[in-house]
Amino acid sequence: PQRADSLDRANKQDSRWPRQNSLSMKEWDIPYDELKLSEVIGKGRFGTVYRGSWHGAVAVKLLHVHSLGDDCVPLDTFKHEVATFRKTRHENLVLFMGACMKPPRLAIVTSLCKGMTLYTHIHLRKDKFTANKSVLVAQQISQGMGYLHARGIIHKDLKTKNIFLENGKVVITDFGLFSVTKLCFGNNARGDSLGIPAGWLCYLAPELVRALRPHASLHLPFSKATDVYAFGTVWYELLCGEFPFKGQPPEAIIWQVGRGVKQSLANMQASRDIKDILMLCWAYRSSERPDFPRLLSTLQKLPRKRLARSPSHPVHLSRSADS
Ligand code: ATP
């Protein structure tokens, strides 16, 4: 009888869910006037990020208002994506604090990331990541992404620009807001041309590349497996310090990726295991790509193998690596 009672309670709660949901949406609604904005941290294509203050230091992404409208993403989509965002709590994901949801002031408020993005480290500062450090970073990305996927959230824009490194800790940003912040791009494009932002293409899985059409980005077939493909590119950047297909024009990249041609790893100085991870993430068929829990366990075995070769580490560590 106790079980029947709790089932009954759960059913009643289910029927109240829409009301509760709209109530809790209000909890995340931050009145724009409560935010204090200071300097601009950076401008993306669809919003400007400010350093701000709201009960402490925050980052405020103010969406360009022309992004929302009749011929673009409706306000409901924005609210839906905010609802998704607020379900996330993980060490390796930026902390969502709330949103301003009254047009024309639409903003996402998150914790302020310290440190620099992986993009800045790798491509601007040309910092070198040792294999061990790359593995530690990749493990944390896999942990954060595994959590997102377990909650049914697809990132859709995983890239080194959206991954911060704070004293060795990975913080992933910009997840789940792709429709709002990115999709208007397709609609704003003029004529039949397809505008492809620099540095975006090499994160797109073959099935996405094949689906690219002018004005059709709303219908791109994003999936957990397309996030894994993007992770493969991040892994490559960490190891090689550059983007795959470096220096090649977009048309050449589209042609190759769409047909299953991968960046050659012949000149890459890395162990077989490390290259295998890349090849698996970049598999042409989405069903052949590993999921993040599997990637994590593969990555967790890598540094231990390295430790086994290092005389400075206790023997019991190297033994456990082989077990
Ligand atoms: P795009 O939007 O075109 O993909 P982007 O990722 O550079 O490009 P935004 O996400 O709008 O653009 O970010 C603009 C800038 O703000 C970037 O330099 C980014 O690193 C920074 N930024 C974004 N979120 C935060 C945050 N939570 N804390 C600190 N800086 C942030």
mmCIF file of C-alpha atoms and ligand atoms in Angstrom:
data_model
loop_
_atom_site.group_PDB
_atom_site.id
_atom_site.type_symbol
_atom_site.label_atom_id
_atom_site.label_comp_id
_atom_site.label_asym_id
_atom_site.label_seq_id
_atom_site.Cartn_x
_atom_site.Cartn_y
_atom_site.Cartn_z
ATOM 1 C CA PRO A 1 0.000 0.000 0.000
ATOM 2 C CA GLN A 2 2.872 2.365 0.738
ATOM 3 C CA ARG A 3 4.117 1.955 -2.819
ATOM 4 C CA ALA A 4 0.667 2.571 -4.250
ATOM 5 C CA ASP A 5 0.467 5.732 -2.141
ATOM 6 C CA SER A 6 3.730 7.090 -3.432
ATOM 7 C CA LEU A 7 2.767 6.222 -7.026
ATOM 8 C CA ASP A 8 -0.471 8.077 -6.501
ATOM 9 C CA ARG A 9 1.412 11.079 -5.148
ATOM 10 C CA ALA A 10 3.803 10.973 -8.095
ATOM 11 C CA ASN A 11 0.880 10.891 -10.544
ATOM 12 C CA LYS A 12 -0.744 13.868 -8.848
ATOM 13 C CA GLN A 13 2.525 15.733 -9.028
ATOM 14 C CA ASP A 14 2.779 14.892 -12.722
ATOM 15 C CA SER A 15 -0.599 16.394 -13.414
ATOM 16 C CA ARG A 16 0.473 19.582 -11.613
ATOM 17 C CA TRP A 17 3.750 19.722 -13.501
ATOM 18 C CA PRO A 18 2.906 22.440 -16.055
ATOM 19 C CA ARG A 19 1.849 24.838 -13.266
ATOM 20 C CA GLN A 20 4.905 24.068 -11.164
ATOM 21 C CA ASN A 21 7.037 24.481 -14.223
ATOM 22 C CA SER A 22 5.718 27.926 -15.022
ATOM 23 C CA LEU A 23 6.140 28.915 -11.379
ATOM 24 C CA SER A 24 9.718 27.774 -11.301
ATOM 25 C CA MET A 25 10.357 29.558 -14.594
ATOM 26 C CA LYS A 26 9.542 32.763 -12.699
ATOM 27 C CA GLU A 27 12.184 31.892 -10.135
ATOM 28 C CA TRP A 28 14.792 32.111 -12.867
ATOM 29 C CA ASP A 29 13.475 35.324 -14.330
ATOM 30 C CA ILE A 30 15.899 38.085 -13.389
ATOM 31 C CA PRO A 31 14.508 41.618 -13.750
ATOM 32 C CA TYR A 32 16.841 43.435 -16.092
ATOM 33 C CA ASP A 33 17.019 46.431 -13.742
ATOM 34 C CA GLU A 34 18.606 44.280 -11.036
ATOM 35 C CA LEU A 35 21.648 43.642 -13.224
ATOM 36 C CA LYS A 36 24.616 45.965 -13.136
ATOM 37 C CA LEU A 37 26.569 45.715 -16.361
ATOM 38 C CA SER A 38 30.195 46.787 -16.548
ATOM 39 C CA GLU A 39 32.647 46.208 -19.367
ATOM 40 C CA VAL A 40 32.137 44.092 -22.457
ATOM 41 C CA ILE A 41 34.029 40.803 -22.228
ATOM 42 C CA GLY A 42 33.449 39.873 -25.814
ATOM 43 C CA LYS A 43 31.056 39.866 -28.708
ATOM 44 C CA GLY A 44 29.740 36.717 -30.307
ATOM 45 C CA ARG A 45 27.682 36.625 -33.469
ATOM 46 C CA PHE A 46 24.398 36.769 -31.610
ATOM 47 C CA GLY A 47 25.042 38.420 -28.338
ATOM 48 C CA THR A 48 27.410 40.521 -26.324
ATOM 49 C CA VAL A 49 28.844 39.184 -23.102
ATOM 50 C CA TYR A 50 29.307 41.679 -20.260
ATOM 51 C CA ARG A 51 30.996 41.388 -16.941
ATOM 52 C CA GLY A 52 28.191 42.145 -14.561
ATOM 53 C CA SER A 53 27.058 42.095 -11.016
ATOM 54 C CA TRP A 54 24.002 40.343 -9.599
ATOM 55 C CA HIS A 55 24.549 39.173 -6.017
ATOM 56 C CA GLY A 56 28.225 38.949 -6.940
ATOM 57 C CA ALA A 57 30.220 38.761 -10.166
ATOM 58 C CA VAL A 58 28.367 37.263 -13.139
ATOM 59 C CA ALA A 59 28.599 37.043 -16.921
ATOM 60 C CA VAL A 60 25.603 38.469 -18.781
ATOM 61 C CA LYS A 61 25.005 37.429 -22.376
ATOM 62 C CA LEU A 62 22.721 40.049 -23.846
ATOM 63 C CA LEU A 63 21.134 38.661 -26.987
ATOM 64 C CA HIS A 64 20.933 40.905 -30.014
ATOM 65 C CA VAL A 65 17.228 41.627 -30.085
ATOM 66 C CA HIS A 66 16.882 41.442 -33.824
ATOM 67 C CA SER A 67 17.663 37.747 -33.318
ATOM 68 C CA LEU A 68 14.109 37.191 -32.132
ATOM 69 C CA GLY A 69 11.064 37.941 -34.171
ATOM 70 C CA ASP A 70 8.456 36.580 -36.528
ATOM 71 C CA ASP A 71 10.900 35.267 -39.075
ATOM 72 C CA CYS A 72 13.286 33.998 -36.477
ATOM 73 C CA VAL A 73 13.274 32.123 -33.204
ATOM 74 C CA PRO A 74 10.136 32.708 -31.151
ATOM 75 C CA LEU A 75 10.264 33.780 -27.534
ATOM 76 C CA ASP A 76 8.861 30.383 -26.535
ATOM 77 C CA THR A 77 11.971 28.693 -27.904
ATOM 78 C CA PHE A 78 14.128 31.024 -25.843
ATOM 79 C CA LYS A 79 12.096 30.177 -22.728
ATOM 80 C CA HIS A 80 12.251 26.480 -23.519
ATOM 81 C CA GLU A 81 16.008 26.610 -23.837
ATOM 82 C CA VAL A 82 16.290 28.553 -20.598
ATOM 83 C CA ALA A 83 14.190 25.830 -18.977
ATOM 84 C CA THR A 84 16.699 23.268 -20.215
ATOM 85 C CA PHE A 85 19.641 25.313 -19.049
ATOM 86 C CA ARG A 86 18.376 25.596 -15.481
ATOM 87 C CA LYS A 87 18.333 21.785 -15.125
ATOM 88 C CA THR A 88 22.114 21.641 -15.119
ATOM 89 C CA ARG A 89 24.377 21.370 -12.095
ATOM 90 C CA HIS A 90 27.824 19.988 -12.681
ATOM 91 C CA GLU A 91 31.364 20.920 -11.726
ATOM 92 C CA ASN A 92 32.426 21.135 -15.341
ATOM 93 C CA LEU A 93 29.479 23.183 -16.593
ATOM 94 C CA VAL A 94 29.059 26.921 -16.219
ATOM 95 C CA LEU A 95 26.549 27.769 -13.490
ATOM 96 C CA PHE A 96 23.294 29.077 -14.878
ATOM 97 C CA MET A 97 21.899 31.756 -12.588
ATOM 98 C CA GLY A 98 18.862 33.030 -14.454
ATOM 99 C CA ALA A 99 17.639 34.920 -17.469
ATOM 100 C CA CYS A 100 15.949 38.167 -18.406
ATOM 101 C CA MET A 101 12.969 36.997 -20.375
ATOM 102 C CA LYS A 102 11.088 40.183 -21.204
ATOM 103 C CA PRO A 103 11.707 41.410 -24.746
ATOM 104 C CA PRO A 104 13.458 43.464 -25.905
ATOM 105 C CA ARG A 105 15.846 42.720 -23.011
ATOM 106 C CA LEU A 106 16.776 39.079 -23.370
ATOM 107 C CA ALA A 107 19.796 37.907 -21.460
ATOM 108 C CA ILE A 108 21.349 34.822 -19.959
ATOM 109 C CA VAL A 109 23.092 35.236 -16.617
ATOM 110 C CA THR A 110 25.789 32.735 -15.631
ATOM 111 C CA SER A 111 28.695 32.563 -13.258
ATOM 112 C CA LEU A 112 31.726 34.461 -14.479
ATOM 113 C CA CYS A 113 34.406 32.092 -15.743
ATOM 114 C CA LYS A 114 37.915 32.862 -14.601
ATOM 115 C CA GLY A 115 40.882 31.753 -16.607
ATOM 116 C CA MET A 116 40.973 31.522 -20.379
ATOM 117 C CA THR A 117 39.236 29.454 -23.011
ATOM 118 C CA LEU A 118 41.020 26.490 -24.558
ATOM 119 C CA TYR A 119 40.833 28.434 -27.826
ATOM 120 C CA THR A 120 42.875 31.285 -26.308
ATOM 121 C CA HIS A 121 45.388 28.840 -24.817
ATOM 122 C CA ILE A 122 45.817 26.773 -27.957
ATOM 123 C CA HIS A 123 45.365 29.167 -30.880
ATOM 124 C CA LEU A 124 46.231 32.610 -29.531
ATOM 125 C CA ARG A 125 48.847 31.984 -26.846
ATOM 126 C CA LYS A 126 50.110 28.856 -28.581
ATOM 127 C CA ASP A 127 50.402 27.119 -25.203
ATOM 128 C CA LYS A 128 51.496 23.527 -25.530
ATOM 129 C CA PHE A 129 49.490 20.851 -23.763
ATOM 130 C CA THR A 130 51.398 17.725 -22.827
ATOM 131 C CA ALA A 131 49.651 14.417 -23.525
ATOM 132 C CA ASN A 132 48.979 14.027 -19.794
ATOM 133 C CA LYS A 133 47.428 17.464 -19.470
ATOM 134 C CA SER A 134 45.363 16.930 -22.616
ATOM 135 C CA VAL A 135 44.038 13.707 -21.141
ATOM 136 C CA LEU A 136 43.053 15.424 -17.890
ATOM 137 C CA VAL A 137 41.264 18.184 -19.792
ATOM 138 C CA ALA A 138 39.541 15.679 -22.104
ATOM 139 C CA GLN A 139 38.405 13.614 -19.116
ATOM 140 C CA GLN A 140 36.716 16.613 -17.561
ATOM 141 C CA ILE A 141 35.061 17.569 -20.853
ATOM 142 C CA SER A 142 33.767 13.990 -21.142
ATOM 143 C CA GLN A 143 32.441 14.165 -17.602
ATOM 144 C CA GLY A 144 30.551 17.407 -18.209
ATOM 145 C CA MET A 145 29.267 16.263 -21.590
ATOM 146 C CA GLY A 146 28.279 12.836 -20.226
ATOM 147 C CA TYR A 147 26.200 14.625 -17.599
ATOM 148 C CA LEU A 148 24.517 16.854 -20.201
ATOM 149 C CA HIS A 149 23.684 13.864 -22.377
ATOM 150 C CA ALA A 150 22.348 11.890 -19.414
ATOM 151 C CA ARG A 151 19.956 14.792 -18.856
ATOM 152 C CA GLY A 152 18.914 14.665 -22.488
ATOM 153 C CA ILE A 153 20.695 17.896 -23.422
ATOM 154 C CA ILE A 154 22.710 18.147 -26.622
ATOM 155 C CA HIS A 155 25.332 20.876 -26.581
ATOM 156 C CA LYS A 156 25.255 21.518 -30.355
ATOM 157 C CA ASP A 157 28.171 23.947 -30.198
ATOM 158 C CA LEU A 158 31.009 22.220 -28.375
ATOM 159 C CA LYS A 159 34.248 23.962 -29.361
ATOM 160 C CA THR A 160 37.408 25.226 -27.716
ATOM 161 C CA LYS A 161 35.916 28.764 -27.584
ATOM 162 C CA ASN A 162 33.232 27.402 -25.285
ATOM 163 C CA ILE A 163 35.553 25.587 -22.881
ATOM 164 C CA PHE A 164 37.269 27.516 -20.093
ATOM 165 C CA LEU A 165 40.223 26.307 -18.101
ATOM 166 C CA GLU A 166 40.232 27.639 -14.528
ATOM 167 C CA ASN A 167 43.340 26.499 -12.655
ATOM 168 C CA GLY A 168 43.219 23.154 -14.403
ATOM 169 C CA LYS A 169 39.433 22.810 -14.027
ATOM 170 C CA VAL A 170 37.349 22.598 -17.188
ATOM 171 C CA VAL A 171 34.170 24.691 -17.411
ATOM 172 C CA ILE A 172 31.949 24.208 -20.457
ATOM 173 C CA THR A 173 29.713 27.120 -21.537
ATOM 174 C CA ASP A 174 27.084 27.939 -24.140
ATOM 175 C CA PHE A 175 25.237 24.626 -24.102
ATOM 176 C CA GLY A 176 21.660 24.098 -25.182
ATOM 177 C CA LEU A 177 21.149 27.620 -26.488
ATOM 178 C CA PHE A 178 21.986 26.935 -30.071
ATOM 179 C CA SER A 179 18.524 27.618 -31.519
ATOM 180 C CA VAL A 180 18.302 30.992 -29.893
ATOM 181 C CA THR A 181 21.781 32.247 -30.373
ATOM 182 C CA LYS A 182 22.864 30.587 -33.564
ATOM 183 C CA LEU A 183 19.917 29.688 -35.727
ATOM 184 C CA CYS A 184 18.930 33.186 -36.694
ATOM 185 C CA PHE A 185 22.142 33.271 -38.545
ATOM 186 C CA GLY A 186 20.714 31.067 -41.282
ATOM 187 C CA ASN A 187 17.622 33.216 -41.525
ATOM 188 C CA ASN A 188 19.593 36.398 -41.682
ATOM 189 C CA ALA A 189 21.791 35.141 -44.467
ATOM 190 C CA ARG A 190 21.134 36.947 -47.735
ATOM 191 C CA GLY A 191 20.353 35.229 -50.997
ATOM 192 C CA ASP A 192 21.284 31.627 -51.549
ATOM 193 C CA SER A 193 24.684 31.843 -50.000
ATOM 194 C CA LEU A 194 25.551 29.852 -46.952
ATOM 195 C CA GLY A 195 27.481 31.848 -44.389
ATOM 196 C CA ILE A 196 29.812 29.649 -42.427
ATOM 197 C CA PRO A 197 31.483 31.220 -39.437
ATOM 198 C CA ALA A 198 35.220 30.684 -39.344
ATOM 199 C CA GLY A 199 36.267 27.838 -37.108
ATOM 200 C CA TRP A 200 32.804 26.266 -37.012
ATOM 201 C CA LEU A 201 33.019 23.818 -39.857
ATOM 202 C CA CYS A 202 35.629 21.468 -38.461
ATOM 203 C CA TYR A 203 33.373 20.670 -35.486
ATOM 204 C CA LEU A 204 30.516 19.526 -37.746
ATOM 205 C CA ALA A 205 29.960 15.799 -38.190
ATOM 206 C CA PRO A 206 29.508 14.472 -41.746
ATOM 207 C CA GLU A 207 25.729 14.180 -41.304
ATOM 208 C CA LEU A 208 25.582 17.882 -40.363
ATOM 209 C CA VAL A 209 27.872 18.944 -43.180
ATOM 210 C CA ARG A 210 25.730 17.008 -45.638
ATOM 211 C CA ALA A 211 22.617 18.726 -44.340
ATOM 212 C CA LEU A 212 24.025 22.268 -44.672
ATOM 213 C CA ARG A 213 21.751 24.395 -46.862
ATOM 214 C CA PRO A 214 21.194 28.126 -47.036
ATOM 215 C CA HIS A 215 18.396 29.083 -44.592
ATOM 216 C CA ALA A 216 18.084 25.551 -43.271
ATOM 217 C CA SER A 217 20.170 25.556 -40.103
ATOM 218 C CA LEU A 218 17.012 25.148 -38.007
ATOM 219 C CA HIS A 219 16.778 21.591 -39.195
ATOM 220 C CA LEU A 220 20.327 20.405 -38.777
ATOM 221 C CA PRO A 221 20.306 16.861 -37.365
ATOM 222 C CA PHE A 222 22.205 17.497 -34.125
ATOM 223 C CA SER A 223 22.527 14.494 -31.816
ATOM 224 C CA LYS A 224 24.648 13.174 -28.978
ATOM 225 C CA ALA A 225 26.865 11.658 -31.665
ATOM 226 C CA THR A 226 27.430 15.055 -33.340
ATOM 227 C CA ASP A 227 28.624 16.353 -29.934
ATOM 228 C CA VAL A 228 31.063 13.412 -29.802
ATOM 229 C CA TYR A 229 32.377 14.323 -33.258
ATOM 230 C CA ALA A 230 32.952 17.902 -32.045
ATOM 231 C CA PHE A 231 34.760 16.523 -28.990
ATOM 232 C CA GLY A 232 37.071 14.676 -31.413
ATOM 233 C CA THR A 233 38.041 18.017 -32.945
ATOM 234 C CA VAL A 234 38.713 19.513 -29.493
ATOM 235 C CA TRP A 235 40.897 16.460 -28.739
ATOM 236 C CA TYR A 236 42.807 17.056 -31.981
ATOM 237 C CA GLU A 237 43.319 20.759 -31.159
ATOM 238 C CA LEU A 238 44.630 19.863 -27.698
ATOM 239 C CA LEU A 239 47.117 17.391 -29.122
ATOM 240 C CA CYS A 240 48.215 19.195 -32.297
ATOM 241 C CA GLY A 241 47.757 22.875 -31.392
ATOM 242 C CA GLU A 242 45.819 23.597 -34.578
ATOM 243 C CA PHE A 243 42.488 22.960 -36.292
ATOM 244 C CA PRO A 244 42.042 19.927 -38.528
ATOM 245 C CA PHE A 245 42.110 20.756 -42.275
ATOM 246 C CA LYS A 246 44.173 23.814 -41.350
ATOM 247 C CA GLY A 247 44.370 26.412 -44.090
ATOM 248 C CA GLN A 248 41.912 24.654 -46.398
ATOM 249 C CA PRO A 249 38.947 26.561 -47.856
ATOM 250 C CA PRO A 250 35.448 25.732 -46.530
ATOM 251 C CA GLU A 251 34.397 24.116 -49.827
ATOM 252 C CA ALA A 252 37.297 21.638 -49.590
ATOM 253 C CA ILE A 253 36.485 20.807 -45.964
ATOM 254 C CA ILE A 254 32.788 20.313 -46.752
ATOM 255 C CA TRP A 255 33.615 18.050 -49.671
ATOM 256 C CA GLN A 256 36.032 15.910 -47.659
ATOM 257 C CA VAL A 257 34.054 15.624 -44.416
ATOM 258 C CA GLY A 258 30.809 14.975 -46.309
ATOM 259 C CA ARG A 259 32.476 12.017 -48.055
ATOM 260 C CA GLY A 260 34.104 10.650 -44.933
ATOM 261 C CA VAL A 261 37.653 11.878 -45.554
ATOM 262 C CA LYS A 262 39.385 12.657 -42.260
ATOM 263 C CA GLN A 263 42.304 14.884 -41.369
ATOM 264 C CA SER A 264 45.426 12.757 -41.802
ATOM 265 C CA LEU A 265 47.132 11.749 -38.563
ATOM 266 C CA ALA A 266 50.312 10.565 -40.294
ATOM 267 C CA ASN A 267 52.420 13.456 -38.989
ATOM 268 C CA MET A 268 50.897 13.466 -35.538
ATOM 269 C CA GLN A 269 53.229 12.393 -32.767
ATOM 270 C CA ALA A 270 50.972 10.435 -30.485
ATOM 271 C CA SER A 271 50.399 6.898 -29.332
ATOM 272 C CA ARG A 272 48.065 4.531 -31.133
ATOM 273 C CA ASP A 273 45.513 4.730 -28.297
ATOM 274 C CA ILE A 274 45.341 8.485 -28.581
ATOM 275 C CA LYS A 275 44.846 8.383 -32.351
ATOM 276 C CA ASP A 276 42.233 5.631 -31.990
ATOM 277 C CA ILE A 277 40.115 7.944 -29.845
ATOM 278 C CA LEU A 278 40.213 10.532 -32.606
ATOM 279 C CA MET A 279 39.266 8.055 -35.287
ATOM 280 C CA LEU A 280 36.368 6.725 -33.200
ATOM 281 C CA CYS A 281 34.985 10.206 -32.451
ATOM 282 C CA TRP A 282 35.313 11.148 -36.112
ATOM 283 C CA ALA A 283 33.685 7.917 -37.364
ATOM 284 C CA TYR A 284 31.626 8.609 -40.490
ATOM 285 C CA ARG A 285 28.668 6.631 -39.179
ATOM 286 C CA SER A 286 27.241 8.275 -36.096
ATOM 287 C CA SER A 287 26.351 4.888 -34.590
ATOM 288 C CA GLU A 288 30.043 3.938 -34.511
ATOM 289 C CA ARG A 289 31.059 6.905 -32.358
ATOM 290 C CA PRO A 290 31.507 6.120 -28.653
ATOM 291 C CA ASP A 291 29.375 7.820 -26.025
ATOM 292 C CA PHE A 292 30.958 10.031 -23.367
ATOM 293 C CA PRO A 293 30.984 7.437 -20.545
ATOM 294 C CA ARG A 294 32.901 5.096 -22.866
ATOM 295 C CA LEU A 295 35.266 7.867 -23.892
ATOM 296 C CA LEU A 296 35.845 8.717 -20.258
ATOM 297 C CA SER A 297 36.774 5.175 -19.360
ATOM 298 C CA THR A 298 39.124 4.958 -22.369
ATOM 299 C CA LEU A 299 40.736 8.264 -21.378
ATOM 300 C CA GLN A 300 41.071 7.168 -17.757
ATOM 301 C CA LYS A 301 43.202 4.257 -18.889
ATOM 302 C CA LEU A 302 45.590 6.443 -20.914
ATOM 303 C CA PRO A 303 47.496 8.376 -18.229
ATOM 304 C CA ARG A 304 47.799 5.273 -16.065
ATOM 305 C CA LYS A 305 49.539 3.524 -18.901
ATOM 306 C CA ARG A 306 51.912 6.462 -19.069
ATOM 307 C CA LEU A 307 52.423 6.300 -15.312
ATOM 308 C CA ALA A 308 53.361 2.656 -15.683
ATOM 309 C CA ARG A 309 56.350 3.765 -17.736
ATOM 310 C CA SER A 310 57.331 6.485 -15.313
ATOM 311 C CA PRO A 311 59.791 5.412 -12.586
ATOM 312 C CA SER A 312 58.721 8.313 -10.378
ATOM 313 C CA HIS A 313 55.320 6.797 -9.645
ATOM 314 C CA PRO A 314 54.597 4.046 -7.125
ATOM 315 C CA VAL A 315 54.403 0.546 -8.522
ATOM 316 C CA HIS A 316 50.904 -0.151 -7.223
ATOM 317 C CA LEU A 317 49.509 2.558 -9.534
ATOM 318 C CA SER A 318 50.966 0.957 -12.603
ATOM 319 C CA ARG A 319 49.729 -2.448 -11.484
ATOM 320 C CA SER A 320 46.188 -1.233 -11.053
ATOM 321 C CA ALA A 321 46.340 0.275 -14.532
ATOM 322 C CA ASP A 322 46.627 -3.141 -16.071
ATOM 323 C CA SER A 323 43.956 -4.786 -13.977
HETATM 324 P P1 ATP B 1 30.012 32.787 -31.137
HETATM 325 O O1 ATP B 1 28.869 33.296 -30.332
HETATM 326 O O2 ATP B 1 30.103 33.430 -32.462
HETATM 327 O O3 ATP B 1 30.030 31.285 -31.186
HETATM 328 P P2 ATP B 1 31.861 33.237 -28.986
HETATM 329 O O4 ATP B 1 31.692 31.880 -28.356
HETATM 330 O O5 ATP B 1 33.231 33.841 -28.929
HETATM 331 O O6 ATP B 1 31.399 33.221 -30.486
HETATM 332 P P3 ATP B 1 30.098 34.347 -26.985
HETATM 333 O O7 ATP B 1 29.700 32.994 -26.489
HETATM 334 O O8 ATP B 1 29.020 35.352 -27.189
HETATM 335 O O9 ATP B 1 30.860 34.290 -28.361
HETATM 336 O O10 ATP B 1 31.183 34.933 -25.994
HETATM 337 C C1 ATP B 1 31.742 36.220 -26.165
HETATM 338 C C2 ATP B 1 32.940 36.309 -25.231
HETATM 339 O O11 ATP B 1 32.527 36.231 -23.871
HETATM 340 C C3 ATP B 1 33.962 35.221 -25.445
HETATM 341 O O12 ATP B 1 35.247 35.802 -25.344
HETATM 342 C C4 ATP B 1 33.735 34.278 -24.285
HETATM 343 O O13 ATP B 1 34.930 33.632 -23.917
HETATM 344 C C5 ATP B 1 33.262 35.232 -23.193
HETATM 345 N N1 ATP B 1 32.375 34.539 -22.237
HETATM 346 C C6 ATP B 1 31.240 33.866 -22.527
HETATM 347 N N2 ATP B 1 30.676 33.355 -21.414
HETATM 348 C C7 ATP B 1 31.482 33.716 -20.372
HETATM 349 C C8 ATP B 1 31.472 33.481 -18.951
HETATM 350 N N3 ATP B 1 30.502 32.782 -18.361
HETATM 351 N N4 ATP B 1 32.474 33.997 -18.203
HETATM 352 C C9 ATP B 1 33.464 34.715 -18.788
HETATM 353 N N5 ATP B 1 33.544 34.975 -20.112
HETATM 354 C C10 ATP B 1 32.568 34.484 -20.905
#
